[in-house]
Structure formats: C-alpha cells, structure tokens
Amino acid sequence: MSTDHAFPPGFLWGAATSAYQIEGDPLADGAGPSIWHRFSHTPGRVAGNATGDLACDHYHRAQEDVALMANLGLNAYRFSIAWGRVLPDGRGRVNQRGLDFYQRLVDRLLEQDIQPMITLYHWDLPTALHDRGGWLNPESPAWFADYAQVLFRALDDRVAAWVTINEPWVAAVLGHLEGVHAPGHADAFEAARVTHHLLLAHAEACAVYRAIGAHQIGIALNLEPQYPASDSAADRAAADRRDAFINRWLLDPLFFGRYPEAMPAIFGPAWPDFPSADLERIRRPADFIGVNYYSRGWVQADPSAWPLGATRIQRTDAPSTAMGWEVYPNGLTETLLRLKTQYGNPPAYITENGAAFEDPAPVEDRVEDAHRVAYLRDHITAAGAALQEGVNLRGYFLWSLLDNFEWAEGYTKRFGLYRVDPEEQRRIPKASADFYRKVIASNGVGM
Ligand SMILES: N#[N+]C[C@@H]1[C@@H](O)[C@H](O)[C@@H](O)[C@@H]2O[C@H]12
C-alpha cells in the first residue's frame, strides 16, 4: 500500500525530548532537585552510575539546538519543563530564572516557525514534593494543577499544545512497582494509587486549562499492542491480561471513566476501591491523545510471573532494537486503528516513535545509522497507513532529536538523530537526520 501522500497539509513533523534527559545542569539558577537527580546520584541505580548533570547541556545550548531543529525543517518540537526549575519547592515560590529559560526557548522556536508542544511532567517530580509523599499523596493532583496553572499563564499565549503527563504507566510501574526508575520503590500497594493520582492530576490540570487556556491539551501514553506467543488459550489469556495491564489500565478510565475489570484480579488486595466520582473527573477531559509507540509485546503465559502470570518474551526470529524491542511497524498502525475503532477516533499525535541501535562510530563527522533510517521509514509508512484508514492523526514526533540520558540505561542507548557524547557535546548528524529532513520536505516518505 502506497502511503506516499497520506499526510495532509499542516501535518506536524516534530521531534521529542525531555528536560532531565537533555538539559544538564539540573540545579542551575536556583532550580530545586528532582527525584531523578536523587535517583541517578544513588550508586548502582543507573548504568555506569551516569547522571543528568551533563546530558546534552541543552540548558546552555538551546539556541544551537533550535538551529538544528530549523535545519531539519521541523514544524513542531515536543519538550518537557522541569517542574523544579520553575517551582524549586514544587509549590509556591516561582523561580523566575528557571521560567525565563523556557520563555526564551519558546520564543526561539516561534522565531523559526516551530510550534512548541510542552509536556508538563516527564517524570522529574521535585524531591520537595516526593518527601511529602509524592504521587502517593492525595494532594498531589492539586500540586500538579497549581504548577500547570503557572505555566499556562506564562506560556499559553504562544504554546498551541500541552501534554499533561508523559507515560503515567511507566512513572507508576517502573518507579513504584518494579523500582527500576525514580523514586525506586518496589511496592505492590503503590502502583495503582500512583496511577490513579497521575490520572487525577491530568484531569485537574485539564480543568484549570478549560478555565484559562485557549489551545489544546492532552496526555501521552505508552501504548504497546500485545500478541500471544502461540494460539494456546493460556497465551491468548496472558496477552489479554497484559493488554489490560499496559494499555487499557489508562485508556479505559480516560475514555470510559472506568478501570478494566481485570485490574482487581491482577493486583488483588493491592487494588483500592477508587471513588466513582474520581473516575468521572478522569473521563474525557482532554483534546487529544498522545501515542508513544516503540514495539509490540509477544506474550507467553507464565504462572510464576507476578502480577500478570504473563511475560513478554524476546523473539529470536524477528529484528529488534538495542533495547531488545522487536521492530514491528504494523503494531503502530494497529494501535492507531484501535483508537479509531474502540475509543471514538480522538484527535491523536504520535508523541514518540524511534529506536536505539548500536550506531557505528562517526566517519568524517557523520554516523551511517541505516537501521534507524529503515525503522523510521517503516514506522512513518505505518502511520500513513493508519491515516488512510481514517485515523484522526495530527502529527508525528520522532524520539529523539539528540542522543540523551536514557534513564536507567544512562548513556548506553542512543535514540538521537544527532550523536551526542556528554563529555564532548558535539552534535554529529546521522543519516537518519538527512532522511527525516527529506520526509518533512516531501510531507511523507515517498521520496
Ligand atoms: N526507552 N526509551 C525511549 C523513550 C524514553 O527516552 C522517553 O523518555 C519515554 O517517554 C519513553 O520511553 C521512551
């Protein structure tokens, strides 16, 4: 199927980053520390004991990086704001120098006709709030709404799209159930409550935005279609449980105002009885859904694997990325079509899509990342196929502009269109940057 001209005029072609992963200098100009600053400075938590102290030094190189974006021809750029730069204590006092950094960044983007899409929360909760219970505290949605209001008032005259929370599932499950992300908790009784408070935070911020905002607001979910590793009833049931655990746990409250029936069975006594009034507040407050798509799950029943009785197994008969994730572009089409057929075809953006590969070393200031070019070509084609099926897709944000701090993987995994090494801070173009520039110029992959 040709999707060369699937993309409509005005389709957004962007790149995505996040504050802690690229900015560096996290305590500059009066900023308060985040849970990721504390977590990465805890020995043994991050590969190579890497931290975000340097990252891509974007806090001091923003003008250079905006020039890279303009040279690519981006018409949009998704980035996050570090809560602690703006509110060092998480609440109350505004740190004007921190807010000024983001004011300047937005103005520089607009000078280049690049539309900002701002993520309010990309996992870097101020430690001051974490020390008051963090996302486990029932006050946390109100903390977030107050923080969001500061940003709406400061920037909504120039920012056309806001993302409230990036991947609440990852923040809750990796941070509070598996303990491999900040704050490093591994407590079965935390993940469900943290997820609920993140969804309530999203809803409260949307409510504030409805009163004072003039543009669009949404949320970005990591969506991963699940497929049984065999046609056995056990594997099919396991895939369905993992679909509830990863996808419907978030989609159903946001669109239907209810959690999947499978959740109490998955979590047992660790699943609270949430008030129905909460679920009504969470239902449908947003203007769009952001889809972060990377791969699919290939699922096998495994009674020993708590809490699902299912494990995602790595296929040996399919190409995979450096993260061990199968390259499966059809999963993007299927995920987008599911939003159309099961969730009312809401306005949607691909708020993240990209891949880490073991890039070759640079030769004459260029990296020949053929694997990433193929991954991007196939996934952008898959997005075009969904558009041709009537999916209400408005834009594509490539993850990521720069090689950056990949959370618990540190700097060992490279997702960027430009190679960056923290100790050198050069931006070395990859073949995928040239590829993406051509996609944008031709508004599709048909070139
Ligand atoms: N892993 N991986 C790459 C990427 C991560 O760097 C982003 O911060 C997350 O939003 C999402 O997990 C995807």
Short mmCIF file of C-alpha atoms and ligand atoms in Angstrom, two decimals:
data_model
loop_
_atom_site.label_atom_id
_atom_site.label_comp_id
_atom_site.label_asym_id
_atom_site.label_seq_id
_atom_site.Cartn_x
_atom_site.Cartn_y
_atom_site.Cartn_z
CA MET A 1 0.00 0.00 0.00
CA SER A 2 1.40 3.33 -1.10
CA THR A 3 1.27 5.90 1.64
CA ASP A 4 3.44 8.42 -0.16
CA HIS A 5 0.82 11.15 0.01
CA ALA A 6 -1.12 10.03 3.08
CA PHE A 7 -0.12 13.01 5.15
CA PRO A 8 -2.39 16.05 4.92
CA PRO A 9 -1.25 19.65 4.63
CA GLY A 10 -0.50 21.03 8.11
CA PHE A 11 0.54 17.64 9.49
CA LEU A 12 3.04 18.24 12.32
CA TRP A 13 6.52 16.84 11.83
CA GLY A 14 8.40 17.16 15.11
CA ALA A 15 10.99 15.70 17.38
CA ALA A 16 10.64 14.98 21.09
CA THR A 17 12.90 15.30 24.12
CA SER A 18 12.52 15.70 27.86
CA ALA A 19 14.11 18.05 30.39
CA TYR A 20 16.09 15.67 32.57
CA GLN A 21 17.31 13.73 29.54
CA ILE A 22 18.86 16.64 27.62
CA GLU A 23 19.16 19.83 29.69
CA GLY A 24 22.02 19.09 32.11
CA ASP A 25 22.89 21.44 34.97
CA PRO A 26 19.69 20.46 36.81
CA LEU A 27 20.28 22.79 39.79
CA ALA A 28 21.29 25.87 37.78
CA ASP A 29 19.82 29.31 38.51
CA GLY A 30 18.05 28.29 41.70
CA ALA A 31 16.34 25.12 40.46
CA GLY A 32 15.24 22.53 43.01
CA PRO A 33 16.30 18.87 42.65
CA SER A 34 14.06 16.20 41.19
CA ILE A 35 13.61 12.54 42.11
CA TRP A 36 15.67 11.67 39.03
CA HIS A 37 18.55 13.85 40.28
CA ARG A 38 18.41 11.99 43.59
CA PHE A 39 17.94 8.58 41.93
CA SER A 40 20.76 8.94 39.39
CA HIS A 41 23.13 10.12 42.13
CA THR A 42 22.38 6.96 44.09
CA PRO A 43 25.15 4.48 43.25
CA GLY A 44 24.04 1.41 41.35
CA ARG A 45 20.73 2.79 40.11
CA VAL A 46 21.82 3.88 36.61
CA ALA A 47 24.13 2.14 34.14
CA GLY A 48 27.66 3.39 34.68
CA ASN A 49 26.36 5.49 37.58
CA ALA A 50 25.53 8.10 34.91
CA THR A 51 23.53 11.17 35.87
CA GLY A 52 21.74 14.01 34.09
CA ASP A 53 24.29 16.53 35.36
CA LEU A 54 25.76 16.94 31.85
CA ALA A 55 23.33 15.20 29.48
CA CYS A 56 23.28 17.32 26.27
CA ASP A 57 23.97 20.62 28.08
CA HIS A 58 20.82 21.88 26.38
CA TYR A 59 20.21 24.34 29.21
CA HIS A 60 23.24 26.26 27.85
CA ARG A 61 22.99 25.22 24.18
CA ALA A 62 19.31 25.72 23.46
CA GLN A 63 19.94 28.26 20.69
CA GLU A 64 22.31 25.84 18.88
CA ASP A 65 19.77 23.05 19.21
CA VAL A 66 16.90 25.16 17.91
CA ALA A 67 19.08 25.89 14.88
CA LEU A 68 19.44 22.11 14.36
CA MET A 69 15.65 21.78 14.50
CA ALA A 70 15.22 24.57 11.95
CA ASN A 71 17.83 22.94 9.70
CA LEU A 72 15.82 19.71 9.84
CA GLY A 73 12.72 21.62 8.81
CA LEU A 74 10.74 20.65 11.93
CA ASN A 75 7.44 22.49 12.19
CA ALA A 76 6.94 21.33 15.80
CA TYR A 77 9.04 20.38 18.81
CA ARG A 78 7.91 18.49 21.90
CA PHE A 79 9.87 19.13 25.08
CA SER A 80 9.19 18.97 28.80
CA ILE A 81 9.53 21.56 31.54
CA ALA A 82 11.46 20.63 34.65
CA TRP A 83 8.98 21.29 37.46
CA GLY A 84 11.81 22.05 39.89
CA ARG A 85 13.32 24.76 37.67
CA VAL A 86 10.03 26.69 37.83
CA LEU A 87 8.92 25.77 41.37
CA PRO A 88 12.06 24.73 43.28
CA ASP A 89 9.95 23.61 46.26
CA GLY A 90 7.35 22.03 43.98
CA ARG A 91 4.77 24.57 45.20
CA GLY A 92 4.55 28.27 45.94
CA ARG A 93 7.58 30.39 45.05
CA VAL A 94 8.23 30.77 41.31
CA ASN A 95 11.91 30.73 40.25
CA GLN A 96 11.82 33.38 37.53
CA ARG A 97 15.24 32.46 36.10
CA GLY A 98 14.02 28.91 35.56
CA LEU A 99 10.80 30.09 33.94
CA ASP A 100 12.78 32.54 31.79
CA PHE A 101 14.75 29.67 30.23
CA TYR A 102 11.51 28.19 28.91
CA GLN A 103 10.18 31.60 27.83
CA ARG A 104 13.34 32.09 25.75
CA LEU A 105 13.15 28.59 24.32
CA VAL A 106 9.52 29.07 23.21
CA ASP A 107 10.34 32.42 21.63
CA ARG A 108 13.33 30.95 19.75
CA LEU A 109 11.16 28.13 18.44
CA LEU A 110 8.48 30.53 17.25
CA GLU A 111 11.12 32.66 15.51
CA GLN A 112 11.85 29.55 13.42
CA ASP A 113 8.15 28.76 12.84
CA ILE A 114 8.47 25.69 15.06
CA GLN A 115 5.32 25.02 17.10
CA PRO A 116 6.06 24.12 20.73
CA MET A 117 4.29 21.15 22.31
CA ILE A 118 5.09 21.27 26.03
CA THR A 119 4.99 18.28 28.37
CA LEU A 120 4.34 19.43 31.92
CA TYR A 121 5.51 16.23 33.62
CA HIS A 122 8.14 13.89 32.22
CA TRP A 123 8.93 12.02 35.46
CA ASP A 124 11.07 14.61 37.27
CA LEU A 125 8.98 15.28 40.39
CA PRO A 126 10.62 17.80 42.76
CA THR A 127 12.14 15.98 45.73
CA ALA A 128 10.41 18.52 47.99
CA LEU A 129 7.08 17.01 46.94
CA HIS A 130 8.34 13.44 46.95
CA ASP A 131 9.37 13.98 50.56
CA ARG A 132 5.73 14.89 51.28
CA GLY A 133 4.58 11.55 49.86
CA GLY A 134 4.95 12.36 46.18
CA TRP A 135 2.35 10.84 43.87
CA LEU A 136 1.11 8.68 46.75
CA ASN A 137 -0.17 11.80 48.49
CA PRO A 138 -3.85 12.52 47.67
CA GLU A 139 -2.86 16.20 47.48
CA SER A 140 -0.54 15.51 44.52
CA PRO A 141 -3.18 16.23 41.82
CA ALA A 142 -3.70 19.68 43.35
CA TRP A 143 0.07 20.30 43.48
CA PHE A 144 0.26 19.45 39.77
CA ALA A 145 -2.73 21.63 38.85
CA ASP A 146 -1.14 24.62 40.64
CA TYR A 147 2.16 24.03 38.81
CA ALA A 148 0.31 23.69 35.50
CA GLN A 149 -1.53 26.95 36.09
CA VAL A 150 1.79 28.82 36.47
CA LEU A 151 2.89 27.51 33.08
CA PHE A 152 -0.45 28.08 31.35
CA ARG A 153 -0.48 31.71 32.48
CA ALA A 154 3.14 32.24 31.44
CA LEU A 155 3.15 30.49 28.07
CA ASP A 156 -0.30 29.67 26.71
CA ASP A 157 -0.30 32.80 24.54
CA ARG A 158 2.46 31.13 22.47
CA VAL A 159 2.03 27.37 23.01
CA ALA A 160 -0.60 25.59 20.94
CA ALA A 161 -0.45 22.13 22.54
CA TRP A 162 0.17 20.87 26.08
CA VAL A 163 0.79 17.34 27.29
CA THR A 164 -0.02 16.95 30.97
CA ILE A 165 1.69 13.70 31.91
CA ASN A 166 4.15 11.61 29.91
CA GLU A 167 3.58 7.86 30.22
CA PRO A 168 1.88 7.64 33.65
CA TRP A 169 2.17 3.86 33.38
CA VAL A 170 5.98 4.00 33.29
CA ALA A 171 6.13 6.53 36.14
CA ALA A 172 3.91 4.29 38.27
CA VAL A 173 5.06 0.78 37.33
CA LEU A 174 8.81 1.27 36.76
CA GLY A 175 9.03 3.83 39.58
CA HIS A 176 6.78 2.27 42.22
CA LEU A 177 6.24 -1.42 41.37
CA GLU A 178 9.46 -2.56 39.69
CA GLY A 179 11.72 0.02 41.36
CA VAL A 180 13.98 0.49 38.32
CA HIS A 181 13.05 4.15 37.78
CA ALA A 182 12.88 7.03 40.25
CA PRO A 183 11.87 7.02 43.07
CA GLY A 184 12.97 3.35 43.08
CA HIS A 185 10.07 1.88 45.06
CA ALA A 186 9.08 -1.78 44.64
CA ASP A 187 5.78 -1.89 46.48
CA ALA A 188 2.73 -3.70 45.08
CA PHE A 189 0.49 -1.38 47.05
CA GLU A 190 1.79 1.82 45.42
CA ALA A 191 1.43 1.47 41.62
CA ALA A 192 -2.38 1.55 41.46
CA ARG A 193 -2.65 4.58 43.74
CA VAL A 194 0.15 6.44 41.93
CA THR A 195 -1.51 5.78 38.57
CA HIS A 196 -4.83 6.99 39.92
CA HIS A 197 -3.30 10.20 41.28
CA LEU A 198 -1.45 10.80 37.98
CA LEU A 199 -4.74 10.47 36.09
CA LEU A 200 -6.44 12.78 38.57
CA ALA A 201 -3.55 15.22 38.16
CA HIS A 202 -4.14 15.12 34.41
CA ALA A 203 -7.84 15.79 34.93
CA GLU A 204 -7.25 18.66 37.38
CA ALA A 205 -4.77 20.31 35.01
CA CYS A 206 -7.27 19.95 32.15
CA ALA A 207 -9.95 21.56 34.33
CA VAL A 208 -7.64 24.51 35.03
CA TYR A 209 -6.85 24.72 31.34
CA ARG A 210 -10.52 24.79 30.39
CA ALA A 211 -10.87 27.92 32.51
CA ILE A 212 -7.81 29.84 31.27
CA GLY A 213 -6.36 28.09 28.23
CA ALA A 214 -7.01 28.79 24.57
CA HIS A 215 -5.48 25.83 22.75
CA GLN A 216 -5.16 22.06 23.08
CA ILE A 217 -4.31 19.77 25.98
CA GLY A 218 -3.77 16.03 26.10
CA ILE A 219 -1.81 13.19 27.67
CA ALA A 220 0.90 10.90 26.25
CA LEU A 221 0.54 7.15 26.81
CA ASN A 222 2.99 4.35 26.10
CA LEU A 223 0.78 2.02 24.06
CA GLU A 224 2.03 -1.43 23.17
CA PRO A 225 -0.20 -3.96 21.34
CA GLN A 226 0.03 -7.43 22.88
CA TYR A 227 0.13 -10.65 20.83
CA PRO A 228 0.06 -14.24 22.17
CA ALA A 229 3.26 -16.19 21.52
CA SER A 230 1.10 -19.16 20.50
CA ASP A 231 -2.54 -19.85 19.76
CA SER A 232 -2.97 -21.62 23.09
CA ALA A 233 -5.79 -20.43 25.32
CA ALA A 234 -3.24 -19.77 28.08
CA ASP A 235 -1.11 -17.48 25.90
CA ARG A 236 -4.15 -15.70 24.49
CA ALA A 237 -5.44 -15.05 28.01
CA ALA A 238 -1.97 -13.90 29.08
CA ALA A 239 -1.81 -11.42 26.18
CA ASP A 240 -5.23 -10.09 27.14
CA ARG A 241 -4.13 -9.59 30.76
CA ARG A 242 -1.00 -7.76 29.61
CA ASP A 243 -3.12 -5.60 27.28
CA ALA A 244 -5.28 -4.62 30.27
CA PHE A 245 -2.17 -4.00 32.39
CA ILE A 246 -0.33 -1.81 29.87
CA ASN A 247 -2.95 -0.27 27.58
CA ARG A 248 -6.49 -0.40 28.95
CA TRP A 249 -5.47 0.48 32.53
CA LEU A 250 -5.01 4.02 31.19
CA LEU A 251 -7.20 4.14 28.06
CA ASP A 252 -10.40 2.94 29.71
CA PRO A 253 -10.54 5.48 32.57
CA LEU A 254 -9.59 8.29 30.19
CA PHE A 255 -12.23 7.41 27.61
CA PHE A 256 -14.86 5.41 29.51
CA GLY A 257 -14.45 6.55 33.13
CA ARG A 258 -13.78 3.03 34.39
CA TYR A 259 -10.82 0.74 35.03
CA PRO A 260 -10.70 -2.63 33.24
CA GLU A 261 -12.38 -5.43 35.16
CA ALA A 262 -9.08 -7.34 35.04
CA MET A 263 -7.28 -4.87 37.33
CA PRO A 264 -8.59 -6.07 40.73
CA ALA A 265 -7.77 -9.66 39.72
CA ILE A 266 -4.26 -8.61 38.64
CA PHE A 267 -3.48 -6.61 41.77
CA GLY A 268 -5.67 -8.44 44.28
CA PRO A 269 -5.64 -6.68 47.67
CA ALA A 270 -3.26 -4.06 46.22
CA TRP A 271 -6.14 -2.68 44.13
CA PRO A 272 -8.05 0.01 46.07
CA ASP A 273 -11.74 0.69 45.61
CA PHE A 274 -11.48 4.02 43.79
CA PRO A 275 -14.36 6.54 44.13
CA SER A 276 -16.57 6.68 41.05
CA ALA A 277 -16.51 10.49 41.28
CA ASP A 278 -12.77 10.34 40.62
CA LEU A 279 -13.31 8.24 37.52
CA GLU A 280 -15.90 10.71 36.27
CA ARG A 281 -13.36 13.53 36.62
CA ILE A 282 -10.75 11.48 34.76
CA ARG A 283 -13.10 10.66 31.86
CA ARG A 284 -12.67 12.65 28.63
CA PRO A 285 -11.12 15.95 29.90
CA ALA A 286 -8.59 16.20 27.07
CA ASP A 287 -8.50 17.40 23.46
CA PHE A 288 -6.10 14.75 22.11
CA ILE A 289 -4.34 11.50 22.90
CA GLY A 290 -0.56 11.24 22.53
CA VAL A 291 0.72 7.82 21.46
CA ASN A 292 4.27 6.80 22.37
CA TYR A 293 4.87 3.73 20.21
CA TYR A 294 8.06 1.66 20.11
CA SER A 295 7.19 -2.01 19.72
CA ARG A 296 4.73 -4.76 20.50
CA GLY A 297 4.54 -7.35 23.26
CA TRP A 298 4.97 -11.03 22.34
CA VAL A 299 3.35 -12.70 25.34
CA GLN A 300 3.62 -16.11 26.92
CA ALA A 301 1.67 -17.41 29.90
CA ASP A 302 3.92 -17.73 32.94
CA PRO A 303 2.23 -18.56 36.26
CA SER A 304 5.41 -17.64 38.13
CA ALA A 305 5.39 -14.06 36.79
CA TRP A 306 3.55 -11.85 39.35
CA PRO A 307 1.26 -9.95 38.97
CA LEU A 308 0.20 -10.93 35.44
CA GLY A 309 1.04 -14.58 35.08
CA ALA A 310 2.43 -13.47 31.75
CA THR A 311 5.80 -12.46 30.41
CA ARG A 312 6.88 -10.52 27.34
CA ILE A 313 9.40 -12.76 25.56
CA GLN A 314 12.03 -11.57 23.13
CA ARG A 315 11.58 -13.08 19.67
CA THR A 316 14.71 -14.55 18.15
CA ASP A 317 13.15 -14.76 14.69
CA ALA A 318 12.46 -11.02 14.27
CA PRO A 319 14.65 -7.88 14.09
CA SER A 320 14.98 -5.98 17.36
CA THR A 321 16.47 -2.73 18.61
CA ALA A 322 19.29 -2.18 21.11
CA MET A 323 16.61 -2.11 23.81
CA GLY A 324 15.66 -5.69 22.89
CA TRP A 325 12.32 -4.49 21.48
CA GLU A 326 11.00 -6.15 18.33
CA VAL A 327 10.86 -3.90 15.26
CA TYR A 328 7.15 -4.19 14.38
CA PRO A 329 5.77 -1.21 12.43
CA ASN A 330 2.38 -2.84 11.85
CA GLY A 331 1.83 -2.52 15.59
CA LEU A 332 1.75 1.25 15.17
CA THR A 333 -0.97 1.03 12.52
CA GLU A 334 -2.94 -1.41 14.67
CA THR A 335 -2.58 0.77 17.77
CA LEU A 336 -3.80 3.85 15.92
CA LEU A 337 -6.69 1.91 14.32
CA ARG A 338 -7.69 0.69 17.79
CA LEU A 339 -8.12 4.30 18.90
CA LYS A 340 -10.48 4.75 15.97
CA THR A 341 -12.48 1.54 16.34
CA GLN A 342 -12.61 1.23 20.15
CA TYR A 343 -12.11 4.74 21.58
CA GLY A 344 -14.05 7.08 19.33
CA ASN A 345 -11.29 8.14 16.91
CA PRO A 346 -9.99 11.05 19.04
CA PRO A 347 -7.51 13.58 17.68
CA ALA A 348 -4.13 11.89 18.10
CA TYR A 349 -0.44 12.64 17.82
CA ILE A 350 2.37 10.15 17.72
CA THR A 351 4.15 11.91 20.56
CA GLU A 352 7.10 9.50 20.46
CA ASN A 353 8.44 6.95 17.98
CA GLY A 354 12.07 5.99 17.43
CA ALA A 355 14.70 3.38 18.15
CA ALA A 356 18.04 2.79 19.78
CA PHE A 357 20.59 0.88 17.77
CA GLU A 358 24.31 0.20 18.19
CA ASP A 359 25.24 3.07 15.89
CA PRO A 360 28.56 2.81 14.04
CA ALA A 361 31.30 5.24 15.05
CA PRO A 362 31.25 8.58 13.22
CA VAL A 363 33.25 8.81 9.99
CA GLU A 364 34.12 12.32 8.83
CA ASP A 365 31.56 13.83 11.21
CA ARG A 366 28.66 11.64 10.14
CA VAL A 367 27.04 8.49 11.50
CA GLU A 368 25.63 6.00 8.98
CA ASP A 369 22.68 4.67 11.03
CA ALA A 370 21.00 2.60 8.33
CA HIS A 371 18.98 0.57 10.87
CA ARG A 372 17.37 3.70 12.27
CA VAL A 373 16.58 5.03 8.77
CA ALA A 374 14.80 1.74 7.98
CA TYR A 375 12.94 1.79 11.32
CA LEU A 376 11.76 5.36 10.78
CA ARG A 377 10.78 4.79 7.14
CA ASP A 378 8.70 1.73 8.07
CA HIS A 379 7.00 3.38 11.05
CA ILE A 380 6.20 6.62 9.25
CA THR A 381 4.75 4.49 6.45
CA ALA A 382 2.72 2.61 9.07
CA ALA A 383 1.40 5.92 10.40
CA GLY A 384 0.41 6.90 6.86
CA ALA A 385 -1.47 3.62 6.51
CA ALA A 386 -3.49 4.44 9.62
CA LEU A 387 -4.28 7.90 8.24
CA GLN A 388 -5.54 6.29 5.04
CA GLU A 389 -7.87 4.16 7.19
CA GLY A 390 -9.38 7.33 8.65
CA VAL A 391 -7.44 7.64 11.91
CA ASN A 392 -7.54 11.21 13.23
CA LEU A 393 -3.76 11.57 13.32
CA ARG A 394 -2.45 15.13 13.52
CA GLY A 395 1.33 14.77 13.85
CA TYR A 396 4.47 12.68 14.37
CA PHE A 397 7.19 13.46 16.94
CA LEU A 398 10.36 11.45 16.47
CA TRP A 399 12.16 10.23 19.57
CA SER A 400 14.66 11.79 19.72
CA LEU A 401 16.42 14.88 18.42
CA LEU A 402 19.64 14.07 20.32
CA ASP A 403 21.26 11.04 21.89
CA ASN A 404 20.48 11.64 25.55
CA PHE A 405 20.24 10.30 29.12
CA GLU A 406 18.18 7.14 28.67
CA TRP A 407 17.04 6.83 32.29
CA ALA A 408 18.31 3.63 33.97
CA GLU A 409 20.32 2.85 30.81
CA GLY A 410 22.30 6.03 31.26
CA TYR A 411 24.11 6.98 28.02
CA THR A 412 24.42 3.41 26.75
CA LYS A 413 21.38 3.65 24.44
CA ARG A 414 21.33 6.13 21.57
CA PHE A 415 17.96 7.26 20.11
CA GLY A 416 19.04 10.53 18.52
CA LEU A 417 19.11 11.94 15.01
CA TYR A 418 22.32 13.58 16.20
CA ARG A 419 25.04 11.76 18.08
CA VAL A 420 25.95 13.44 21.35
CA ASP A 421 28.61 12.40 23.82
CA PRO A 422 28.25 14.26 27.16
CA GLU A 423 31.98 14.81 27.55
CA GLU A 424 32.33 16.35 24.07
CA GLN A 425 28.89 17.96 23.49
CA ARG A 426 29.19 17.94 19.70
CA ARG A 427 26.07 17.31 17.65
CA ILE A 428 27.18 14.85 14.93
CA PRO A 429 24.49 14.30 12.27
CA LYS A 430 23.32 10.81 11.46
CA ALA A 431 21.94 9.57 8.14
CA SER A 432 18.54 9.45 9.86
CA ALA A 433 18.64 13.25 10.24
CA ASP A 434 19.03 13.59 6.47
CA PHE A 435 16.27 11.04 5.96
CA TYR A 436 13.87 12.85 8.29
CA ARG A 437 14.67 16.22 6.67
CA LYS A 438 13.55 14.73 3.32
CA VAL A 439 10.41 13.22 4.85
CA ILE A 440 9.43 16.62 6.22
CA ALA A 441 10.24 18.42 2.96
CA SER A 442 8.06 15.99 0.99
CA ASN A 443 5.42 15.60 3.73
CA GLY A 444 5.79 11.84 3.67
CA VAL A 445 8.17 9.01 2.95
CA GLY A 446 7.52 8.91 -0.79
CA MET A 447 10.74 10.44 -1.99
N1 LIG B 1 13.11 3.73 26.31
N2 LIG B 1 13.01 4.60 25.73
C1 LIG B 1 12.94 5.72 24.92
C2 LIG B 1 11.87 6.74 25.42
C3 LIG B 1 12.34 7.47 26.68
O1 LIG B 1 13.62 8.05 26.47
C4 LIG B 1 11.29 8.55 26.94
O2 LIG B 1 11.71 9.43 27.98
C5 LIG B 1 9.96 7.92 27.35
O3 LIG B 1 8.94 8.91 27.22
C6 LIG B 1 9.61 6.68 26.52
O4 LIG B 1 10.28 5.53 26.85
C7 LIG B 1 10.55 6.05 25.68
#
